[in-house]
Short mmCIF file of N, CA and C in Angstrom, two decimals:
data_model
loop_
_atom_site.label_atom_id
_atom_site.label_comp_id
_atom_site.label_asym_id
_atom_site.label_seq_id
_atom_site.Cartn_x
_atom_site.Cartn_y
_atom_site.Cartn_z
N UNK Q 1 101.37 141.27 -157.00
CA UNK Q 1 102.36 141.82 -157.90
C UNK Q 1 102.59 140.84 -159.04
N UNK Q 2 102.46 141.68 -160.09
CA UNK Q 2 102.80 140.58 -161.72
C UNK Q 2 104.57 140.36 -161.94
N UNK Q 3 104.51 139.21 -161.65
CA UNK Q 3 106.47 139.55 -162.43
C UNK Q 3 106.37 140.22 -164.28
N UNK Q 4 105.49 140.36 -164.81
CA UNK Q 4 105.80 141.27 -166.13
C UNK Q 4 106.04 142.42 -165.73
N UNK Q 5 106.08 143.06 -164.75
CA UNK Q 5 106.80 144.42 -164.44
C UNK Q 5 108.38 144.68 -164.76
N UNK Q 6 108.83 143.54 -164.19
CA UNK Q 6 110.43 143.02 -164.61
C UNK Q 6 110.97 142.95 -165.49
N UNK Q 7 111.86 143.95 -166.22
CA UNK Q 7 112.11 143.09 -167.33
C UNK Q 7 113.34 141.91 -167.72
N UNK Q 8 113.14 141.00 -168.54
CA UNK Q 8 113.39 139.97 -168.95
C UNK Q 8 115.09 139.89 -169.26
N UNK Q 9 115.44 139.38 -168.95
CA UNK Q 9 117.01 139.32 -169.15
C UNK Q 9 117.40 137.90 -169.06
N UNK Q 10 118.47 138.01 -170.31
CA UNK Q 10 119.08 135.76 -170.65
C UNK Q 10 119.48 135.61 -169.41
N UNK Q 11 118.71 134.27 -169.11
CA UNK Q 11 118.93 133.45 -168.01
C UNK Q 11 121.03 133.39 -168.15
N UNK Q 12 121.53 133.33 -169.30
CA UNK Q 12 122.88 132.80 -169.18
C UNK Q 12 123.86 133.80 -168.99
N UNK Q 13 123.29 135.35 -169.12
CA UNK Q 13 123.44 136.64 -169.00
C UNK Q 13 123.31 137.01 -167.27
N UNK Q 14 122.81 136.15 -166.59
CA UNK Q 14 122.43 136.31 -165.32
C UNK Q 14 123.53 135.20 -164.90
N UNK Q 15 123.51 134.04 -165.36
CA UNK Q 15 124.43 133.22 -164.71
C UNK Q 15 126.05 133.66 -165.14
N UNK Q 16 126.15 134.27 -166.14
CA UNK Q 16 127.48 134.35 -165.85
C UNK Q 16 128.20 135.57 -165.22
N UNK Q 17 126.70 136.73 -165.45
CA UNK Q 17 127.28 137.53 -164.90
C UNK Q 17 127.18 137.41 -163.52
N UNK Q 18 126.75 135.98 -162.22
CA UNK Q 18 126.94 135.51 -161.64
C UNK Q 18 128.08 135.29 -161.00
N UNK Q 19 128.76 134.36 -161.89
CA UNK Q 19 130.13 134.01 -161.83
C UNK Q 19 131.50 135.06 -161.89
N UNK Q 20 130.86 135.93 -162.58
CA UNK Q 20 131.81 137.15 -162.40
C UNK Q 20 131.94 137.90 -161.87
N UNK Q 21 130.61 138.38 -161.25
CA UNK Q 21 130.48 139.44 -159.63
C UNK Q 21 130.93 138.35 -158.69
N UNK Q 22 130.83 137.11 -158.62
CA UNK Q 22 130.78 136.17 -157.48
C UNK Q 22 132.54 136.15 -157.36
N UNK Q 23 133.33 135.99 -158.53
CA UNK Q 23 134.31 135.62 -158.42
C UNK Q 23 135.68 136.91 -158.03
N UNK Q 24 134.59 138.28 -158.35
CA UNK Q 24 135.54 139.14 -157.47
C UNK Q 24 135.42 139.18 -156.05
N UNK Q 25 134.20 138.95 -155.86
CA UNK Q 25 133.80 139.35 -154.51
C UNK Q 25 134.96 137.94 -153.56
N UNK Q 26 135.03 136.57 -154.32
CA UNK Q 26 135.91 135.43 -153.47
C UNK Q 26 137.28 136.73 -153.46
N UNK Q 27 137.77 137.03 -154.66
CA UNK Q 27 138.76 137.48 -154.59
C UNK Q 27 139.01 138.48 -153.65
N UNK Q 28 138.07 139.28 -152.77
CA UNK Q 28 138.06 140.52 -151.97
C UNK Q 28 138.02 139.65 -150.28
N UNK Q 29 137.31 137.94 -150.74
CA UNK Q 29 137.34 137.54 -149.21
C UNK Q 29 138.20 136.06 -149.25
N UNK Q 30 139.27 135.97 -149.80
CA UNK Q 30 140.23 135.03 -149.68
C UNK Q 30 140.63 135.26 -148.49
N UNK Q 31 141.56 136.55 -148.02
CA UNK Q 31 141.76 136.07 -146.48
C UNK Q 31 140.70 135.37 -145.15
N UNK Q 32 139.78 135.77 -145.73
CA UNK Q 32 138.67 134.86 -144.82
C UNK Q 32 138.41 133.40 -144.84
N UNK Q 33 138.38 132.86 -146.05
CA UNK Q 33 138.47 131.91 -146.70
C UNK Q 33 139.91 131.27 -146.24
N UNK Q 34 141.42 131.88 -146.22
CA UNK Q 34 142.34 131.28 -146.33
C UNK Q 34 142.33 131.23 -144.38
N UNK Q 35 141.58 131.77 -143.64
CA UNK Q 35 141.86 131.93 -142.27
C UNK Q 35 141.07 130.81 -141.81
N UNK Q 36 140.31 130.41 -142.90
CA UNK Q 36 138.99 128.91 -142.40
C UNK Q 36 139.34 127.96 -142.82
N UNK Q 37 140.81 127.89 -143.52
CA UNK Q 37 141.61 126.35 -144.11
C UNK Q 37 142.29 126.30 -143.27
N UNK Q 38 143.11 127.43 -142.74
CA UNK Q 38 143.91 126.93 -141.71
C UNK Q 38 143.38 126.04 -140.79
N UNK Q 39 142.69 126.94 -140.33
CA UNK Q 39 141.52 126.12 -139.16
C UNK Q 39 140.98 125.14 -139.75
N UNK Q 40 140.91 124.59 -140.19
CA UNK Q 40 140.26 122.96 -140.79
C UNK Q 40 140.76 122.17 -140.91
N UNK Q 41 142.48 122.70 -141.02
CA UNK Q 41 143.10 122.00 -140.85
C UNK Q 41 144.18 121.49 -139.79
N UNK Q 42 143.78 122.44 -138.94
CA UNK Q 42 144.40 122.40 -137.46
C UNK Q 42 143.33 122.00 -136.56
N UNK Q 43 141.95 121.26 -136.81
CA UNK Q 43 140.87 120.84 -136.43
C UNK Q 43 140.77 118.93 -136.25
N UNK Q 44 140.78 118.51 -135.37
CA UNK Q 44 140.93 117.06 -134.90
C UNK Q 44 140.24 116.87 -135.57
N UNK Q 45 138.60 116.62 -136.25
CA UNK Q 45 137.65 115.86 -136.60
C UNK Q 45 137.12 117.07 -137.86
N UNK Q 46 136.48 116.30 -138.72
CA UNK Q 46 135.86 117.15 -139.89
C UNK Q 46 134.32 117.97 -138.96
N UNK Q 47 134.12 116.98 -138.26
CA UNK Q 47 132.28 117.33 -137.55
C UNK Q 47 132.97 118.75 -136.41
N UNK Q 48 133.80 118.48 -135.88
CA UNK Q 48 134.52 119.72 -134.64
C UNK Q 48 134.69 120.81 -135.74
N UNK Q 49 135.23 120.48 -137.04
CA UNK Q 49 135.57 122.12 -137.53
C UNK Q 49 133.92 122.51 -138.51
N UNK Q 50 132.95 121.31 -138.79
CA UNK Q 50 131.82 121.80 -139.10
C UNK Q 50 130.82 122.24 -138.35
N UNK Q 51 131.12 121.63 -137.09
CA UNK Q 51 130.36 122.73 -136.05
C UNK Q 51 131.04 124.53 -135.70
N UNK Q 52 132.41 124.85 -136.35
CA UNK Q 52 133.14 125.64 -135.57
C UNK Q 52 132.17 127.27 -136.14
N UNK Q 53 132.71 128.15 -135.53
CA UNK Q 53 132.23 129.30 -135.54
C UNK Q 53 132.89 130.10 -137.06
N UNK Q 54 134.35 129.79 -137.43
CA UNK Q 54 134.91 129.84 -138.60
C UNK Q 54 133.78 129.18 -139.94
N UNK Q 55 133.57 127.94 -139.95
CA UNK Q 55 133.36 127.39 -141.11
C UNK Q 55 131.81 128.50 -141.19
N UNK Q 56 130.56 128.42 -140.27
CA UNK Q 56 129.66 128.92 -140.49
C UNK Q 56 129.79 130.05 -140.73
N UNK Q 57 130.27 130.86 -140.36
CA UNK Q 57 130.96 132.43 -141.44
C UNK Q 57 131.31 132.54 -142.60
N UNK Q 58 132.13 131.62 -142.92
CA UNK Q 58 132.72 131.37 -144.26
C UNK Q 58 131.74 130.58 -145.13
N UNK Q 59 130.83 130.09 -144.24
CA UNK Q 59 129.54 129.30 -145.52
C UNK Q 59 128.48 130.68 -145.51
N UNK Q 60 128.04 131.36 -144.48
CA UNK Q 60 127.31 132.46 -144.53
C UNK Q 60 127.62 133.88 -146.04
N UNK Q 61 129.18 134.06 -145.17
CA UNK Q 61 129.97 134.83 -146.72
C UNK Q 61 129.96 134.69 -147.86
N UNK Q 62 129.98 133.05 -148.22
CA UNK Q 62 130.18 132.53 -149.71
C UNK Q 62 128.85 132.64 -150.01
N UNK Q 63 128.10 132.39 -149.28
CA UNK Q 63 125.94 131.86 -149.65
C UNK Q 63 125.51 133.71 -150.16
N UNK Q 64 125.87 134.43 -149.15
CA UNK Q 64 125.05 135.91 -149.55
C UNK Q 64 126.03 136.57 -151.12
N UNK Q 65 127.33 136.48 -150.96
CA UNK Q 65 127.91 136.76 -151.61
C UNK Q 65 127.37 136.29 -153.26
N UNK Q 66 126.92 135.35 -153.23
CA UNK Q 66 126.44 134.71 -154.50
C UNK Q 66 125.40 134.80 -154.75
N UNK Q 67 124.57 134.94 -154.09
CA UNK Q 67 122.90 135.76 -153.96
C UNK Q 67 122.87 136.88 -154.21
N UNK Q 68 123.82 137.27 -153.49
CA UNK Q 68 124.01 139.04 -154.08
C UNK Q 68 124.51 139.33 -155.40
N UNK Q 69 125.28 138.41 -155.44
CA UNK Q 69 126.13 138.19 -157.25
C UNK Q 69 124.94 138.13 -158.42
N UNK Q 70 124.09 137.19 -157.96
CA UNK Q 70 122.88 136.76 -159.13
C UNK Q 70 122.42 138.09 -158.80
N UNK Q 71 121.57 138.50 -157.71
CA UNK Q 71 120.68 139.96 -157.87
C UNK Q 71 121.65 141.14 -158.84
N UNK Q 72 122.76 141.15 -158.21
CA UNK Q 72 123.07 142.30 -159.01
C UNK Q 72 123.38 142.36 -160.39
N UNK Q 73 123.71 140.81 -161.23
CA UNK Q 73 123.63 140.66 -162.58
C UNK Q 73 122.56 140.85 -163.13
N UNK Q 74 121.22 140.94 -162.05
CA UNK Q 74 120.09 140.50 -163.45
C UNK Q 74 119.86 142.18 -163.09
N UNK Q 75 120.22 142.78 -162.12
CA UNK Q 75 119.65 144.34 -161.69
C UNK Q 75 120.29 144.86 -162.79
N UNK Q 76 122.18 145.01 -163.42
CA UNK Q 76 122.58 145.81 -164.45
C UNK Q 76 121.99 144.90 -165.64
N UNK Q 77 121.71 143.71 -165.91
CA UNK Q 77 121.18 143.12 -167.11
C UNK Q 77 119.64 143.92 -167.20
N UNK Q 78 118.76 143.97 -166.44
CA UNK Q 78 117.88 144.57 -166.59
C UNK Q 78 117.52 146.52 -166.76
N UNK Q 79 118.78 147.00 -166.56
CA UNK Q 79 119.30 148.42 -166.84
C UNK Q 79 119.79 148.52 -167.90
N UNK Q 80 120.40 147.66 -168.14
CA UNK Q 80 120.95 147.43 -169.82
C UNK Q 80 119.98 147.10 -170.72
N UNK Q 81 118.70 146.49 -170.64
CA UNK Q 81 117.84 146.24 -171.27
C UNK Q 81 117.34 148.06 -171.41
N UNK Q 82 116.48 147.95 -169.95
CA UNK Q 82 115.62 149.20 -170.46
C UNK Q 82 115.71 150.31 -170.43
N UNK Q 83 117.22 150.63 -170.63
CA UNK Q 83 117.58 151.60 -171.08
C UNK Q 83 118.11 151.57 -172.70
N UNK Q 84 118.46 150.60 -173.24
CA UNK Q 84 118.63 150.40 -174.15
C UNK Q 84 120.18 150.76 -174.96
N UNK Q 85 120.77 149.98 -174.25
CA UNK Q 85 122.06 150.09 -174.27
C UNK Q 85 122.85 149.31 -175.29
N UNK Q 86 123.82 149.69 -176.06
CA UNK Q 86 124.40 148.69 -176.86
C UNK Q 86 125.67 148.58 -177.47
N UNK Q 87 126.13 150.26 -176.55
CA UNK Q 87 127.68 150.11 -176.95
C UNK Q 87 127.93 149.98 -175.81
N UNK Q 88 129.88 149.69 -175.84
CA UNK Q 88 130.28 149.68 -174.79
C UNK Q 88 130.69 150.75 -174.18
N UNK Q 89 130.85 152.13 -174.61
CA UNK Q 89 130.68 153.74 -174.39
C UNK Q 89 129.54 153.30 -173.11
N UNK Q 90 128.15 153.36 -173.68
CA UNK Q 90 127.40 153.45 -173.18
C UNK Q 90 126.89 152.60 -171.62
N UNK Q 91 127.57 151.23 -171.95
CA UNK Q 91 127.55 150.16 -170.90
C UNK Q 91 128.72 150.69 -169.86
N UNK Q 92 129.70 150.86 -169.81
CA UNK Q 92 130.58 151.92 -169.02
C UNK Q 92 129.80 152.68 -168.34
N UNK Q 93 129.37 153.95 -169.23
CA UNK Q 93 129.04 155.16 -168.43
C UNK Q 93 127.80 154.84 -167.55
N UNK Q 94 127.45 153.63 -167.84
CA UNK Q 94 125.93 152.77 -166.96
C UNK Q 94 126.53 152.68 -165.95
N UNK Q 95 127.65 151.70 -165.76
CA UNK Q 95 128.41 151.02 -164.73
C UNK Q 95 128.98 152.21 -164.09
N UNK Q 96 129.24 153.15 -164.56
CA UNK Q 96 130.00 154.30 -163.71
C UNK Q 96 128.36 155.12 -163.00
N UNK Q 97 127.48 154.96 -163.42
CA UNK Q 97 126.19 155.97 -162.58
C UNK Q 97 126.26 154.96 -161.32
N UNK Q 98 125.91 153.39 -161.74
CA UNK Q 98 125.99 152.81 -160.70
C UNK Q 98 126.62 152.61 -159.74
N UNK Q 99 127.78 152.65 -160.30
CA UNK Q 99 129.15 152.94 -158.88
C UNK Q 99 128.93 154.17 -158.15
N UNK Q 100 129.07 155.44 -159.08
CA UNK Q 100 128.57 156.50 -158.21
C UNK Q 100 127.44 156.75 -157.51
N UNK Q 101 126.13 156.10 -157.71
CA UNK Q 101 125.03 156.06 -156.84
C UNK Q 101 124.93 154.97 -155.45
N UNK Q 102 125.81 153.80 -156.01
CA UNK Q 102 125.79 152.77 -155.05
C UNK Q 102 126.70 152.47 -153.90
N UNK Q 103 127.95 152.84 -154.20
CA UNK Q 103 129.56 153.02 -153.73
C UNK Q 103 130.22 154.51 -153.56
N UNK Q 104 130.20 154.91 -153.70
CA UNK Q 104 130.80 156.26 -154.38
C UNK Q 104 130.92 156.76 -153.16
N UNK Q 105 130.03 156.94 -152.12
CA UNK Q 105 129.85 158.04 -151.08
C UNK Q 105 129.77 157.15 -149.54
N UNK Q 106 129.95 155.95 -149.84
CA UNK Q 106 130.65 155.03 -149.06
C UNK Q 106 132.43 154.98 -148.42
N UNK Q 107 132.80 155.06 -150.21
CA UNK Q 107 134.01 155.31 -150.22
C UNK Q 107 134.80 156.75 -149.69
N UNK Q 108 133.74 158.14 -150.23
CA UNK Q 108 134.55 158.97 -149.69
C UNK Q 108 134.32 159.96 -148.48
N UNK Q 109 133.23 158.95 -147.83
CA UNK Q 109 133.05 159.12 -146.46
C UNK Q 109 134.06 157.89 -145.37
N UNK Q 110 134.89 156.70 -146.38
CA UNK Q 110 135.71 156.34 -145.33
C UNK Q 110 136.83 157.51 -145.65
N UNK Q 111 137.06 157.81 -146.28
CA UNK Q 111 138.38 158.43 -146.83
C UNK Q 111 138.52 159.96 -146.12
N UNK Q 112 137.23 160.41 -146.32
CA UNK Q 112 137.71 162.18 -145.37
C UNK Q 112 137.04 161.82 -143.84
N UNK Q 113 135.82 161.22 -143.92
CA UNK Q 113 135.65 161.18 -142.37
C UNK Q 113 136.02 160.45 -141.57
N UNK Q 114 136.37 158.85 -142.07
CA UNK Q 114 136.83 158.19 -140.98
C UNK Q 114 138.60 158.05 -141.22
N UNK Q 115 139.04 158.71 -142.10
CA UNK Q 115 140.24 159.20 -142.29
C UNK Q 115 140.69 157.52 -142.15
N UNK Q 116 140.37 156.64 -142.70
CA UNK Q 116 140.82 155.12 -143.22
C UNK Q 116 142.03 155.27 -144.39
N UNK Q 117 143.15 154.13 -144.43
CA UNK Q 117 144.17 154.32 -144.91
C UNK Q 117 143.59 154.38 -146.76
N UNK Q 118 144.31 155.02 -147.61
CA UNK Q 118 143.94 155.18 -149.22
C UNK Q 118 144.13 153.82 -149.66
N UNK Q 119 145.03 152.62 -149.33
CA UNK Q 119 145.38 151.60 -150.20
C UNK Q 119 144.09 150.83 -149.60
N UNK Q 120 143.27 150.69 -148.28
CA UNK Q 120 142.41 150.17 -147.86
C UNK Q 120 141.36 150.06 -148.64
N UNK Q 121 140.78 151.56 -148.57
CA UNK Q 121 139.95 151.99 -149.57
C UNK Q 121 140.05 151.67 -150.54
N UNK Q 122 141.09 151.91 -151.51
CA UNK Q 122 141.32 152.16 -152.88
C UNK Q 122 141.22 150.03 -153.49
N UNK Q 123 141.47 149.54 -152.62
CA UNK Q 123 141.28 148.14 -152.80
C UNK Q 123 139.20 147.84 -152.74
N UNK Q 124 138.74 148.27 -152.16
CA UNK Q 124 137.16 148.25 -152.23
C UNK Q 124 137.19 149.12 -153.28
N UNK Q 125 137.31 149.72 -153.41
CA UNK Q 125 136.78 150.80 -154.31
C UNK Q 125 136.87 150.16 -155.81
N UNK Q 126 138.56 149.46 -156.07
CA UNK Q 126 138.69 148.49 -157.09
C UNK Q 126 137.80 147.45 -157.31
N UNK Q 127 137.63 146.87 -156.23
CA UNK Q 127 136.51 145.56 -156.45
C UNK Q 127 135.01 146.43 -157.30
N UNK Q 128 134.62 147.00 -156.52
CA UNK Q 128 132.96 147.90 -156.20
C UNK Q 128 133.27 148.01 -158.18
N UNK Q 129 134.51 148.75 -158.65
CA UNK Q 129 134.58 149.46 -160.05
C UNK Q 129 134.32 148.47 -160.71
N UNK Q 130 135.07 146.98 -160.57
CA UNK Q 130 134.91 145.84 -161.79
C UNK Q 130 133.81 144.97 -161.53
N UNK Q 131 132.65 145.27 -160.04
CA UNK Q 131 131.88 144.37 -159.77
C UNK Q 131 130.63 145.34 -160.77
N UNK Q 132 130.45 146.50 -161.15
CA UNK Q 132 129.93 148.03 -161.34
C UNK Q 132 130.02 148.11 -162.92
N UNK Q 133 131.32 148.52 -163.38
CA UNK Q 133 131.42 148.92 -165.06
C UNK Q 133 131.75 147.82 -165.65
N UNK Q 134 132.85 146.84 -164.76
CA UNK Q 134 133.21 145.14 -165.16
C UNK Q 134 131.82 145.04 -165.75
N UNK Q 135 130.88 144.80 -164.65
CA UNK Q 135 130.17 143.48 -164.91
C UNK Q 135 128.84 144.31 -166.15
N UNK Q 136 128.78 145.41 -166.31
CA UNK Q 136 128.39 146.03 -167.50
C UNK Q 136 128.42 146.20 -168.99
N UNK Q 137 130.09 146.17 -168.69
CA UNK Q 137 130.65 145.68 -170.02
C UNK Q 137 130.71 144.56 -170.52
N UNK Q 138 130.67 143.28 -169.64
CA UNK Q 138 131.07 142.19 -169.80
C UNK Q 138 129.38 141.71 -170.10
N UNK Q 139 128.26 141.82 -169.31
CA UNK Q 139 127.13 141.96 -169.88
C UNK Q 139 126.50 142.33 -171.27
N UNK Q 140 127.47 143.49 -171.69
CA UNK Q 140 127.16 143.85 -172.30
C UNK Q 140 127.57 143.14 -174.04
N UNK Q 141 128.53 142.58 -173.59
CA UNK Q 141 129.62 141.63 -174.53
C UNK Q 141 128.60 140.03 -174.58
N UNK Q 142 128.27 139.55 -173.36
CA UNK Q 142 127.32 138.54 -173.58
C UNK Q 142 125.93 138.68 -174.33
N UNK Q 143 125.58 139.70 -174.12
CA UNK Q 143 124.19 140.42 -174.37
C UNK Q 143 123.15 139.66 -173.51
N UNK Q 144 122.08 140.31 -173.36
CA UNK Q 144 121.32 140.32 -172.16
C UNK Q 144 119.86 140.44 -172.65
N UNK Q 145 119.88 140.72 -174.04
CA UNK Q 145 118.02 140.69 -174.11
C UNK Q 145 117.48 139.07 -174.62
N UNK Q 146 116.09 138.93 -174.28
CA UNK Q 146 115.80 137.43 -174.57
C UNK Q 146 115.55 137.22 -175.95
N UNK Q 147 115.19 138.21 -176.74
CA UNK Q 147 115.28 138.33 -177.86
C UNK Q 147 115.40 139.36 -178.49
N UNK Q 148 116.82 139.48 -179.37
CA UNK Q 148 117.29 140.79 -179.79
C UNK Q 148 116.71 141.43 -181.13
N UNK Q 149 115.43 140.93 -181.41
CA UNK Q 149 115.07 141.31 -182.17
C UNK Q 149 113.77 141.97 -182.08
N UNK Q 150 113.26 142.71 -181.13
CA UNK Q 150 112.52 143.10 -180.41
C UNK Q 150 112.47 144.61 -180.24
#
């Protein structure tokens, strides 16, 4: 397989839109995070709470979470490219196909079938929207081609 199949998207377009899928997703797992300070700090020795079953969860969570953050910046940076996108009309209604193809039927299969509470949901559903049209628009504001004159 050739990586020229791929297309090309700013390395800084990827890193920040990094930082910005990454930094909702902390925001969706702070209680996890705030349940592994406790414990670290109610832990006799630094090596007892780095062996514990807490910290390796919470390093597992933060590691994919940010892996997943980079893939999915360069996935809408690279949708934004070749589709050829350049308003923010347009970067929206991107971010909204993607929510609805990616999330969408996640959400309203917890909601009628597993009959899960609305504020539950409606809190994922918030993240999924600004990790989705957020990080589209905000892409779209950095710009994302390697050279825009092309």
């Amino acid at each position: 397989m050739s990586l020229h199949y791929l297309p090309p998207v700013k390395p800084s377009a990827i890193a920040l839109g990094t930082i910005f899928n990454h930094g909702i997703e902390l925001a969706v797992l702070t209680p996890l995070f705030g349940q592994t300070y406790q414990r670290a700090k109610q832990a006799n020795t630094k090596e007892e709470f780095a062996r514990s079953k807490e910290a390796s969860s919470a390093a597992v969570a933060w590691g994919t979470s940010l892996v997943g953050s980079a893939l999915q910046a360069y996935g809408v940076g690279a949708l934004i490219n070749a589709t050829g996108t350049l308003s923010y009309k347009g970067a929206a209604y991107l971010g909204a196909l993607i929510f609805a193809a990616t999330s969408a039927p996640t959400y309203l299969a917890q909601l009628f079938t597993e009959k899960r509470p609305v504020d539950t949901v409606a809190v994922g559903a918030t993240s999924k929207v600004l990790e989705t049209v957020g990080l589209s628009l905000f892409l779209t504001w950095w710009g994302t081609r390697t050279n825009p004159f092309d």
